[in-house]
Every structure is written in structure tokens, then in C-alpha cells.
Amino acid sequence: MIISRTPLRMSFVGGGSDLPSYYRQHGGAVLSTAVDKYVYVSVNKKFDGGIRIAYSKTEEVDHIEKIEHRLVRATLQMLEIPGGIEVTSTADIPSRGTGLGSSSAFTVGLINVLSAYLGRHVSAEQLGRLSCEIEIDRCGEPIGKQDQYASAYGGLSLIEFKPDDSVLVTPLVLQRSIREAVESNILVFYTGITRSASGILKEQSSNVADSAGKQKMLNRMVELVYELRDELQNGHLDSMGEILDENWRLKKQLASGITSDAIDDWYAKAKANGALGGKLLGAGAGGFLMFYAPSERHDAIEKALGLRRIHFGFEPLGSRIIFYNPTDL
């Protein structure tokens, strides 16, 4: 039995600039953090030589090509594992449509645990790059690259996407008191709405490719990434709320369906009760709402929204093998 633990992520600013329709022309950047909610993937040798995959459903097949789960099938093919294996996944947060990068966290964790199964060490850079290859190149998902690298590296980081498809991850160096203050001022609510990001991301990618106005919006969102980095490093905490607010106002103009009347209403209520800014995590339309507010305003915001609050902490580490006991059958 081998088990990997991979963190989910919370993206603050710059989301959308990690799509190839944008970064291959302009270069992109996001500022995000891994959080202390995880996807666990376990692998065990299967006695009869078949393949068993357990997630929200269970598959038992005798050949890789028969696996329905596209990410598992593509990863086994890439790593040239023919069978004789059991793969099980569990998560702290619902695995689809929540805006926390769960699909990419699963892929990163799967590559990590299967590589350990083969007796190979993989670096954070390799985990990020290979998971992008699986999701984007092999499975054709219309997604960006930020989730994979955030889960692979962990920590609070500036992630830059270069026109040549390379990715640079730079940890944000903050005084401990600043990092703890930022963490304590963030509050997150579950909207109860799950959605597929694919349609939104396809439209957003098309809009950005065809519209100079949308490109200018993303240009500004990328500028905000560096402004937020500088403000945090200089200890100007309240600027984070203002930057999040501007980023959200820009983001929801990139594609239809990113927001809704209910989401806009929750956002307005949060600001009326002391939130300095916030955003919907992920591509949009549902999942989790994140706000930045002085901690003394959190109870009032929670009461005004009437949504389920979920406590998140920052996670300094990326995907890890947390149990390793290989056996030969």
C-alpha cells in the first residue's frame, strides 16, 4: 500500500491568465496558496492481475483501455503500467465543481503515488508538468496550468506562465506575522452550487483570443498579481481586499455564467457587513466564495450570508507520499 496526500488550492488573483490562449501571447501569472484540505490517492498491487479503480464509483476491468476514468486511464498509459493494480481516491472536499482545483490535485497525487509504486522519485516541477500533460494534452481538458503547479509545490506562491509554455513558481517571502494575519482575515463559504468549469473556460478562452477588450482585462489582472505580491511583502494588508475586489469585477466580465444573481447578492451582503473584497474560487458559477475581511467582522458576514462556512488554513507543502509499504505478490 502506498498513499499520496495532495493539497487543494485557493487562487487569489490572475486566474484565467494561465490559459494558453492568453499566456502564449502575453505571459500570465497568478498568486495562490495551497490549503489544508487534501485529496488522498492510494495504490495497492492487485492479486489477480486486473485493474480496480474506486472513486465516486467503482470500476473493475481487465485492460487499461476499458477504464472509464479518463485521468486514471491516461496516467496508467503514460507510466506504462499495464494492470495488476488497485487505485482508490478520497477527498476532504467534494471532488467536482467546487473551484478548489480538485481534479488537478487528484492527477498530481495519482502521478506521485504511481511513480512511487514504480520506485521512482518525481520532483514538484515534474508533477506539475506531467499532470498538465495528462489533463490538457492527453485528455483535452480546456483548463489552465495553475492548479497543477499549486498542488505540486504547495505554499503561498507567485506562479508565472511563460509564452514558451514553461512555468516558474516563486514562493512568496513574508514575515510570519503578515502571513498569519492574511490567513486569519480570509473566510470561505460553500455556496452549495456545483458546476463544470469546462464550458466557462472554453468561452473565456475564446473571448480572450477574439477580443482586445478582454485581453486588456486580463492584462490588468496580471498586473494585480504583482501589485498584491508587493503590497503583502510591504505589510499593507488592507490592500489585499481592494485588489481582490478589482480582480473579481474584471473576472466576471470575461465570460457569461461566471457569476449569477445569487452570487452577486451574497457578495454585496458580505461587503455591506465589512468584507473588503473577495471572489468566487475557480472558474465561476458556483463552488466556494472567499472574502477578505478583518477578523472581527467575520461573524457578521457569516450571519448575513447564511451559508456554510468552511475553515481553511494555508498548507506549506505540496503533494507528498505519506505512507509507503510496497509489497511483492
Coordinates of C-alpha atoms in Angstrom, one line a residue:
M1 CA 0.0 0.0 0.0
I2 CA 1.3 3.5 -1.0
I3 CA -0.7 6.7 -0.2
S4 CA -0.2 10.2 -1.5
R5 CA -1.7 13.4 0.1
T6 CA -2.1 16.4 -2.2
P7 CA -3.4 19.8 -1.2
L8 CA -6.2 21.7 -2.9
R9 CA -5.6 25.3 -3.7
M10 CA -7.1 28.7 -3.3
S11 CA -6.4 31.2 -6.1
F12 CA -6.4 34.9 -5.2
V13 CA -5.7 37.0 -8.4
G14 CA -4.7 36.4 -12.0
G15 CA -6.9 33.4 -12.8
G16 CA -7.5 33.0 -16.5
S17 CA -4.1 34.2 -17.5
D18 CA -2.9 30.5 -17.2
L19 CA -4.9 29.6 -20.3
P20 CA -2.8 29.1 -23.4
S21 CA -5.0 31.5 -25.4
Y22 CA -3.6 34.3 -23.2
Y23 CA -0.2 33.3 -21.8
R24 CA 1.3 32.2 -25.2
Q25 CA 0.8 35.8 -26.4
H26 CA 1.3 37.9 -23.2
G27 CA 2.6 35.7 -20.4
G28 CA 0.4 35.0 -17.4
A29 CA 0.7 35.0 -13.6
V30 CA -1.4 34.0 -10.6
L31 CA -1.0 34.4 -6.9
S32 CA -2.4 31.4 -5.0
T33 CA -1.9 29.2 -2.0
A34 CA -2.3 25.5 -1.2
V35 CA -4.8 24.9 1.6
D36 CA -5.1 22.3 4.3
K37 CA -7.8 20.3 2.6
Y38 CA -6.5 17.2 0.6
V39 CA -7.0 14.6 -2.0
Y40 CA -5.7 11.2 -1.0
V41 CA -4.8 8.5 -3.5
S42 CA -3.8 5.0 -2.5
V43 CA -2.3 2.3 -4.7
N44 CA -2.0 -1.4 -4.0
K45 CA -0.9 -4.4 -6.0
K46 CA -3.9 -6.5 -7.2
F47 CA -3.7 -10.2 -6.7
D48 CA -5.4 -11.3 -9.8
G49 CA -3.7 -9.0 -12.3
G50 CA -6.8 -6.9 -13.1
I51 CA -7.4 -3.2 -12.5
R52 CA -9.7 -1.8 -9.8
I53 CA -10.5 1.9 -9.6
A54 CA -12.5 3.3 -6.7
Y55 CA -13.7 6.9 -6.6
S56 CA -17.3 8.1 -6.7
K57 CA -17.9 4.9 -8.5
T58 CA -16.0 1.6 -8.7
E59 CA -14.6 0.1 -11.9
E60 CA -13.2 -3.4 -12.2
V61 CA -11.7 -4.1 -15.7
D62 CA -9.1 -6.4 -17.2
H63 CA -7.4 -3.9 -19.5
I64 CA -6.4 -0.2 -19.3
E65 CA -8.5 0.7 -22.4
K66 CA -11.7 -0.3 -20.6
I67 CA -11.2 2.2 -17.8
E68 CA -13.8 4.9 -17.9
H69 CA -12.0 7.4 -15.7
R70 CA -10.0 9.3 -18.3
L71 CA -7.3 10.7 -15.9
V72 CA -6.6 7.3 -14.5
R73 CA -6.5 5.7 -17.9
A74 CA -4.2 8.3 -19.3
T75 CA -1.9 8.2 -16.3
L76 CA -1.5 4.4 -16.4
Q77 CA -0.8 4.6 -20.1
M78 CA 1.8 7.4 -19.7
L79 CA 3.6 5.5 -16.9
E80 CA 3.2 2.2 -18.8
I81 CA 1.5 0.3 -16.0
P82 CA -0.5 -2.5 -17.7
G83 CA -2.5 -3.7 -14.8
G84 CA -2.4 -5.7 -11.6
I85 CA -3.2 -2.6 -9.6
E86 CA -5.9 -1.1 -7.3
V87 CA -6.3 2.7 -7.1
T88 CA -8.6 4.4 -4.6
S89 CA -9.2 8.1 -4.1
T90 CA -10.9 10.1 -1.3
A91 CA -11.1 13.8 -0.6
D92 CA -11.8 16.2 2.2
I93 CA -14.0 18.4 -0.1
P94 CA -16.4 17.3 -2.8
S95 CA -14.3 16.4 -5.7
R96 CA -16.1 18.2 -8.6
G97 CA -17.3 21.7 -9.2
T98 CA -16.1 23.4 -6.1
G99 CA -13.4 25.7 -7.6
L100 CA -10.5 24.3 -5.4
G101 CA -8.6 22.5 -8.2
S102 CA -9.6 19.0 -7.0
S103 CA -9.3 17.4 -10.4
S104 CA -5.7 18.6 -10.8
A105 CA -4.9 17.7 -7.2
F106 CA -6.1 14.2 -8.0
T107 CA -3.9 14.0 -11.1
V108 CA -0.9 15.3 -9.3
G109 CA -1.5 12.8 -6.4
L110 CA -2.1 10.0 -8.8
I111 CA 1.2 10.6 -10.7
N112 CA 3.0 10.9 -7.4
V113 CA 1.7 7.6 -5.9
L114 CA 2.0 5.6 -9.1
S115 CA 5.6 6.8 -9.6
A116 CA 6.3 5.7 -6.0
Y117 CA 4.7 2.4 -6.9
L118 CA 7.3 2.1 -9.7
G119 CA 10.1 3.0 -7.3
R120 CA 10.6 6.5 -8.9
H121 CA 11.0 9.9 -7.3
V122 CA 9.3 12.8 -9.0
S123 CA 10.0 16.4 -8.3
A124 CA 7.4 19.1 -7.8
E125 CA 8.3 20.5 -11.2
Q126 CA 7.8 17.1 -12.8
L127 CA 4.5 16.6 -11.0
G128 CA 3.2 19.9 -12.3
R129 CA 4.4 19.4 -15.8
L130 CA 3.2 15.8 -16.1
S131 CA -0.2 16.5 -14.7
C132 CA -0.6 19.3 -17.2
E133 CA 0.3 16.8 -20.0
I134 CA -2.3 14.3 -18.7
E135 CA -5.2 16.8 -18.3
I136 CA -4.6 19.2 -21.1
D137 CA -2.7 17.3 -23.8
R138 CA -3.8 13.8 -23.4
C139 CA -7.4 14.3 -22.1
G140 CA -8.1 17.6 -23.9
E141 CA -9.4 19.5 -20.8
P142 CA -9.9 23.2 -21.7
I143 CA -8.2 24.3 -18.4
G144 CA -5.1 26.3 -17.4
K145 CA -2.0 25.3 -15.6
Q146 CA -2.2 27.0 -12.2
D147 CA -4.0 24.2 -10.3
Q148 CA -1.4 21.5 -11.1
Y149 CA 1.6 23.6 -10.0
A150 CA -0.1 24.9 -6.9
S151 CA -0.9 21.4 -5.7
A152 CA 2.5 20.0 -6.7
Y153 CA 4.6 22.8 -5.0
G154 CA 2.3 23.8 -2.1
G155 CA 2.7 27.1 -0.2
L156 CA 1.8 30.6 -1.0
S157 CA 3.3 31.3 -4.4
L158 CA 3.6 33.5 -7.4
I159 CA 3.2 31.2 -10.4
E160 CA 4.2 32.6 -13.8
F161 CA 3.3 31.1 -17.2
K162 CA 5.7 31.9 -20.0
P163 CA 4.9 32.2 -23.7
D164 CA 7.2 29.2 -24.3
D165 CA 5.0 27.0 -22.1
S166 CA 7.5 27.0 -19.2
V167 CA 6.2 27.7 -15.7
L168 CA 8.1 29.5 -12.9
V169 CA 7.0 29.0 -9.2
T170 CA 8.3 31.6 -6.7
P171 CA 7.3 31.2 -3.1
L172 CA 6.1 34.5 -1.5
V173 CA 8.5 35.5 1.2
L174 CA 6.5 37.1 4.0
Q175 CA 7.1 37.8 7.7
R176 CA 5.4 35.2 9.8
S177 CA 3.1 37.8 11.4
I178 CA 2.0 39.0 7.9
R179 CA 1.3 35.5 6.6
E180 CA -0.7 34.7 9.8
A181 CA -2.7 37.9 9.5
V182 CA -3.6 37.2 5.9
E183 CA -4.6 33.7 6.8
S184 CA -6.8 34.8 9.7
N185 CA -8.6 37.5 7.7
I186 CA -9.7 35.1 5.0
L187 CA -13.1 33.4 5.3
V188 CA -14.7 31.0 2.9
F189 CA -18.3 29.9 2.3
Y190 CA -19.7 27.0 0.4
T191 CA -22.5 28.1 -2.0
G192 CA -23.9 24.6 -2.3
I193 CA -23.7 25.0 -6.1
T194 CA -21.5 22.7 -8.1
R195 CA -20.7 23.2 -11.7
S196 CA -18.5 22.1 -14.6
A197 CA -15.7 24.6 -15.4
S198 CA -15.3 23.3 -18.9
G199 CA -18.0 25.4 -20.6
I200 CA -17.0 28.6 -18.8
L201 CA -13.3 28.1 -19.6
K202 CA -14.0 27.3 -23.3
E203 CA -16.0 30.5 -23.6
Q204 CA -13.4 32.6 -21.7
S205 CA -10.6 31.2 -23.8
S206 CA -12.5 32.1 -27.0
N207 CA -13.4 35.5 -25.8
V208 CA -9.9 36.4 -24.8
A209 CA -8.5 35.2 -28.1
D210 CA -11.0 37.3 -30.1
S211 CA -11.4 40.4 -28.0
A212 CA -8.8 43.1 -27.4
G213 CA -11.0 44.4 -24.6
K214 CA -10.9 41.0 -22.8
Q215 CA -7.2 40.9 -23.2
K216 CA -6.8 44.3 -21.6
M217 CA -8.9 43.0 -18.6
L218 CA -6.5 40.0 -18.2
N219 CA -3.5 42.3 -18.6
R220 CA -4.8 44.3 -15.6
M221 CA -5.5 41.1 -13.7
V222 CA -1.9 40.0 -14.2
E223 CA -0.7 43.5 -13.1
L224 CA -2.8 42.9 -9.9
V225 CA -0.8 39.8 -9.2
Y226 CA 2.4 41.7 -8.9
E227 CA 0.7 44.6 -7.0
L228 CA -0.6 42.1 -4.4
R229 CA 2.8 40.5 -4.0
D230 CA 4.4 43.9 -3.4
E231 CA 1.7 45.1 -1.0
L232 CA 1.8 41.9 1.1
Q233 CA 5.6 42.0 1.2
N234 CA 5.4 45.6 2.4
G235 CA 2.9 44.7 5.1
H236 CA -0.1 46.6 3.5
L237 CA -2.7 44.0 4.4
D238 CA -5.9 46.0 3.7
S239 CA -4.7 46.4 0.1
M240 CA -5.5 42.7 -0.4
G241 CA -9.2 43.3 -0.1
E242 CA -9.1 46.1 -2.6
I243 CA -7.1 44.1 -5.1
L244 CA -9.4 41.1 -4.7
D245 CA -12.4 43.3 -5.3
E246 CA -10.9 44.8 -8.5
N247 CA -9.9 41.3 -9.7
W248 CA -13.4 40.0 -9.2
R249 CA -15.0 42.9 -11.0
L250 CA -12.8 42.2 -14.0
K251 CA -13.0 38.4 -13.9
K252 CA -16.8 38.2 -14.1
Q253 CA -16.7 40.2 -17.3
L254 CA -14.6 37.6 -19.1
A255 CA -17.4 35.1 -19.8
S256 CA -21.1 34.7 -19.3
G257 CA -22.0 32.4 -16.4
I258 CA -19.1 33.3 -14.2
T259 CA -21.4 34.9 -11.7
S260 CA -25.2 34.8 -11.0
D261 CA -27.8 36.9 -9.2
A262 CA -27.4 34.8 -6.1
I263 CA -23.6 35.1 -6.1
D264 CA -23.8 38.8 -6.7
D265 CA -26.3 39.1 -3.8
W266 CA -24.0 37.2 -1.4
Y267 CA -21.0 39.3 -2.5
A268 CA -22.9 42.6 -1.9
K269 CA -24.1 41.4 1.6
A270 CA -20.5 40.4 2.5
K271 CA -19.2 43.9 1.6
A272 CA -22.0 45.6 3.4
N273 CA -21.0 43.8 6.5
G274 CA -17.3 44.5 6.4
A275 CA -15.7 42.5 3.7
L276 CA -13.0 44.5 1.9
G277 CA -13.1 42.2 -1.2
G278 CA -13.4 38.7 -2.3
K279 CA -14.1 36.3 -5.2
L280 CA -15.6 33.1 -6.3
L281 CA -13.0 30.4 -6.3
G282 CA -12.3 28.6 -9.5
A283 CA -13.8 29.2 -13.0
G284 CA -17.1 30.6 -11.6
A285 CA -20.8 29.8 -11.4
G286 CA -20.6 28.0 -8.0
G287 CA -18.4 26.3 -5.5
F288 CA -16.8 28.4 -2.8
L289 CA -17.0 32.2 -2.1
M290 CA -13.9 33.6 -0.5
F291 CA -13.7 37.0 1.3
Y292 CA -11.0 39.1 2.9
A293 CA -12.2 41.0 6.0
P294 CA -11.0 42.0 9.4
S295 CA -11.5 39.0 11.7
E296 CA -13.9 41.0 14.0
R297 CA -16.3 41.3 11.0
H298 CA -16.4 37.5 10.2
D299 CA -19.3 36.6 12.5
A300 CA -21.5 39.4 11.0
I301 CA -20.6 38.3 7.4
E302 CA -21.4 34.7 8.2
K303 CA -24.8 35.7 9.7
A304 CA -25.7 37.9 6.8
L305 CA -24.9 35.3 4.1
G306 CA -26.5 32.3 5.9
L307 CA -24.1 29.9 4.0
R308 CA -22.0 27.1 5.4
R309 CA -18.6 28.4 6.4
I310 CA -15.5 26.2 5.9
H311 CA -12.3 27.0 7.7
F312 CA -9.2 26.8 5.6
G313 CA -5.6 27.1 6.6
F314 CA -2.5 27.6 4.4
E315 CA -0.6 24.5 3.5
P316 CA 3.2 25.0 3.1
L317 CA 3.8 21.6 1.5
G318 CA 2.8 20.2 -1.9
S319 CA 2.0 16.6 -2.8
R320 CA 3.6 14.1 -0.5
I321 CA 3.9 10.3 -0.1
I322 CA 2.6 9.8 3.4
F323 CA 2.6 6.0 3.6
Y324 CA 4.9 3.7 1.7
N325 CA 4.8 -0.1 2.2
P326 CA 5.3 -1.7 -1.1
T327 CA 4.7 -5.5 -1.3
D328 CA 5.5 -8.1 -3.9
L329 CA 2.8 -10.7 -4.7

